[in-house]
Amino acid sequence: MTSEQRITLENAAKEAFEGMRAYHRSEIDHKRDAIAILTTVLAGNGGLVAAGFGALSRASAIGWGPIAIIAITVFATTAILVQKIMSATQKKIEADGNRYKEFRAQS
């Protein structure tokens, strides 16, 4: 192997390593962002639960029906929102993975 070939090979290896590192950094960033969003959603739900406890003291006046409907609505909305956040995060990670595969194929 000539020195020129070795330099070319070393440069290609460095470029591939940098691409791999960027891909992993991007994956970590996407997951961190999703965790931050989910934390915010769950904190908001904590506020709703606290408000719900206030309503429980007046449950006999309000009736259990409206309280149950609100609880089910909050649960369903949260479940759908969490699923959408997780799905969007996974799509971003997969898109980055596909770009990395293209980059790796070109190297």
PDB file of C-alpha atoms in Angstrom:
ATOM      1  CA  MET A   1       0.000   0.000   0.000  1.00  0.00           C
ATOM      2  CA  THR A   2       1.394   3.347  -0.982  1.00  0.00           C
ATOM      3  CA  SER A   3       1.480   6.282   1.384  1.00  0.00           C
ATOM      4  CA  GLU A   4      -1.114   8.060  -0.774  1.00  0.00           C
ATOM      5  CA  GLN A   5      -3.490   5.098  -0.503  1.00  0.00           C
ATOM      6  CA  ARG A   6      -2.922   4.914   3.248  1.00  0.00           C
ATOM      7  CA  ILE A   7      -3.685   8.643   3.614  1.00  0.00           C
ATOM      8  CA  THR A   8      -6.847   8.239   1.519  1.00  0.00           C
ATOM      9  CA  LEU A   9      -7.914   5.249   3.619  1.00  0.00           C
ATOM     10  CA  GLU A  10      -7.209   7.095   6.879  1.00  0.00           C
ATOM     11  CA  ASN A  11      -9.191  10.120   5.679  1.00  0.00           C
ATOM     12  CA  ALA A  12     -12.128   7.890   4.702  1.00  0.00           C
ATOM     13  CA  ALA A  13     -12.001   6.205   8.114  1.00  0.00           C
ATOM     14  CA  LYS A  14     -11.951   9.579   9.882  1.00  0.00           C
ATOM     15  CA  GLU A  15     -14.879  10.800   7.795  1.00  0.00           C
ATOM     16  CA  ALA A  16     -16.863   7.629   8.523  1.00  0.00           C
ATOM     17  CA  PHE A  17     -16.120   7.952  12.233  1.00  0.00           C
ATOM     18  CA  GLU A  18     -17.245  11.591  12.266  1.00  0.00           C
ATOM     19  CA  GLY A  19     -20.434  10.611  10.434  1.00  0.00           C
ATOM     20  CA  MET A  20     -21.122   7.845  12.943  1.00  0.00           C
ATOM     21  CA  ARG A  21     -20.474  10.185  15.864  1.00  0.00           C
ATOM     22  CA  ALA A  22     -22.802  12.829  14.382  1.00  0.00           C
ATOM     23  CA  TYR A  23     -25.512  10.191  13.907  1.00  0.00           C
ATOM     24  CA  HIS A  24     -25.266   9.027  17.515  1.00  0.00           C
ATOM     25  CA  ARG A  25     -25.186  12.613  18.792  1.00  0.00           C
ATOM     26  CA  SER A  26     -28.331  13.359  16.775  1.00  0.00           C
ATOM     27  CA  GLU A  27     -30.054  10.259  18.151  1.00  0.00           C
ATOM     28  CA  ILE A  28     -29.195  11.272  21.716  1.00  0.00           C
ATOM     29  CA  ASP A  29     -30.426  14.833  21.086  1.00  0.00           C
ATOM     30  CA  HIS A  30     -33.757  13.604  19.676  1.00  0.00           C
ATOM     31  CA  LYS A  31     -34.292  11.363  22.690  1.00  0.00           C
ATOM     32  CA  ARG A  32     -33.341  14.155  25.107  1.00  0.00           C
ATOM     33  CA  ASP A  33     -35.840  16.493  23.433  1.00  0.00           C
ATOM     34  CA  ALA A  34     -38.577  13.854  23.613  1.00  0.00           C
ATOM     35  CA  ILE A  35     -37.878  13.301  27.310  1.00  0.00           C
ATOM     36  CA  ALA A  36     -38.093  17.053  27.950  1.00  0.00           C
ATOM     37  CA  ILE A  37     -41.443  17.241  26.142  1.00  0.00           C
ATOM     38  CA  LEU A  38     -42.789  14.186  27.983  1.00  0.00           C
ATOM     39  CA  THR A  39     -41.660  15.672  31.300  1.00  0.00           C
ATOM     40  CA  THR A  40     -43.616  18.829  30.505  1.00  0.00           C
ATOM     41  CA  VAL A  41     -46.713  16.813  29.582  1.00  0.00           C
ATOM     42  CA  LEU A  42     -46.518  14.803  32.785  1.00  0.00           C
ATOM     43  CA  ALA A  43     -45.972  17.940  34.876  1.00  0.00           C
ATOM     44  CA  GLY A  44     -49.102  19.411  33.298  1.00  0.00           C
ATOM     45  CA  ASN A  45     -50.967  16.250  34.200  1.00  0.00           C
ATOM     46  CA  GLY A  46     -49.714  16.636  37.761  1.00  0.00           C
ATOM     47  CA  GLY A  47     -51.415  20.023  37.867  1.00  0.00           C
ATOM     48  CA  LEU A  48     -54.618  18.514  36.547  1.00  0.00           C
ATOM     49  CA  VAL A  49     -54.490  15.766  39.162  1.00  0.00           C
ATOM     50  CA  ALA A  50     -53.977  18.363  41.899  1.00  0.00           C
ATOM     51  CA  ALA A  51     -56.984  20.283  40.599  1.00  0.00           C
ATOM     52  CA  GLY A  52     -58.909  17.016  40.505  1.00  0.00           C
ATOM     53  CA  PHE A  53     -58.222  16.404  44.173  1.00  0.00           C
ATOM     54  CA  GLY A  54     -59.809  19.772  44.878  1.00  0.00           C
ATOM     55  CA  ALA A  55     -62.873  18.651  42.956  1.00  0.00           C
ATOM     56  CA  LEU A  56     -63.053  15.412  44.942  1.00  0.00           C
ATOM     57  CA  SER A  57     -63.883  17.354  48.087  1.00  0.00           C
ATOM     58  CA  ARG A  58     -66.997  18.588  46.300  1.00  0.00           C
ATOM     59  CA  ALA A  59     -67.695  15.334  44.452  1.00  0.00           C
ATOM     60  CA  SER A  60     -71.057  14.871  46.122  1.00  0.00           C
ATOM     61  CA  ALA A  61     -72.181  18.289  44.855  1.00  0.00           C
ATOM     62  CA  ILE A  62     -70.656  17.871  41.381  1.00  0.00           C
ATOM     63  CA  GLY A  63     -71.382  14.192  40.909  1.00  0.00           C
ATOM     64  CA  TRP A  64     -68.965  11.447  39.928  1.00  0.00           C
ATOM     65  CA  GLY A  65     -70.033  11.449  36.273  1.00  0.00           C
ATOM     66  CA  PRO A  66     -68.345  14.703  35.229  1.00  0.00           C
ATOM     67  CA  ILE A  67     -65.242  13.878  37.270  1.00  0.00           C
ATOM     68  CA  ALA A  68     -64.960  10.449  35.613  1.00  0.00           C
ATOM     69  CA  ILE A  69     -65.454  11.957  32.147  1.00  0.00           C
ATOM     70  CA  ILE A  70     -62.728  14.532  32.766  1.00  0.00           C
ATOM     71  CA  ALA A  71     -60.366  11.858  34.139  1.00  0.00           C
ATOM     72  CA  ILE A  72     -60.934   9.572  31.150  1.00  0.00           C
ATOM     73  CA  THR A  73     -60.530  12.481  28.719  1.00  0.00           C
ATOM     74  CA  VAL A  74     -57.255  13.562  30.336  1.00  0.00           C
ATOM     75  CA  PHE A  75     -55.972   9.973  30.296  1.00  0.00           C
ATOM     76  CA  ALA A  76     -56.911   9.392  26.647  1.00  0.00           C
ATOM     77  CA  THR A  77     -55.510  12.747  25.528  1.00  0.00           C
ATOM     78  CA  THR A  78     -52.265  12.124  27.376  1.00  0.00           C
ATOM     79  CA  ALA A  79     -51.945   8.616  25.941  1.00  0.00           C
ATOM     80  CA  ILE A  80     -52.472   9.893  22.392  1.00  0.00           C
ATOM     81  CA  LEU A  81     -50.060  12.786  22.905  1.00  0.00           C
ATOM     82  CA  VAL A  82     -47.345  10.537  24.343  1.00  0.00           C
ATOM     83  CA  GLN A  83     -47.776   8.087  21.457  1.00  0.00           C
ATOM     84  CA  LYS A  84     -47.455  10.903  18.900  1.00  0.00           C
ATOM     85  CA  ILE A  85     -44.332  12.262  20.609  1.00  0.00           C
ATOM     86  CA  MET A  86     -42.735   8.812  20.687  1.00  0.00           C
ATOM     87  CA  SER A  87     -43.680   8.145  17.065  1.00  0.00           C
ATOM     88  CA  ALA A  88     -42.306  11.492  15.862  1.00  0.00           C
ATOM     89  CA  THR A  89     -39.070  10.936  17.765  1.00  0.00           C
ATOM     90  CA  GLN A  90     -38.669   7.456  16.286  1.00  0.00           C
ATOM     91  CA  LYS A  91     -39.281   8.818  12.771  1.00  0.00           C
ATOM     92  CA  LYS A  92     -36.587  11.466  13.291  1.00  0.00           C
ATOM     93  CA  ILE A  93     -34.126   8.835  14.506  1.00  0.00           C
ATOM     94  CA  GLU A  94     -34.948   6.542  11.573  1.00  0.00           C
ATOM     95  CA  ALA A  95     -34.505   9.421   9.104  1.00  0.00           C
ATOM     96  CA  ASP A  96     -31.102  10.191  10.606  1.00  0.00           C
ATOM     97  CA  GLY A  97     -30.256   6.490  10.425  1.00  0.00           C
ATOM     98  CA  ASN A  98     -31.184   6.383   6.742  1.00  0.00           C
ATOM     99  CA  ARG A  99     -29.007   9.422   6.047  1.00  0.00           C
ATOM    100  CA  TYR A 100     -26.142   7.760   7.894  1.00  0.00           C
ATOM    101  CA  LYS A 101     -26.616   4.558   5.852  1.00  0.00           C
ATOM    102  CA  GLU A 102     -26.452   6.619   2.638  1.00  0.00           C
ATOM    103  CA  PHE A 103     -23.328   8.366   3.900  1.00  0.00           C
ATOM    104  CA  ARG A 104     -21.743   5.051   4.866  1.00  0.00           C
ATOM    105  CA  ALA A 105     -22.555   3.555   1.452  1.00  0.00           C
ATOM    106  CA  GLN A 106     -20.852   6.495  -0.263  1.00  0.00           C
ATOM    107  CA  SER A 107     -17.718   6.196   1.894  1.00  0.00           C
TER     108      SER A 107
END
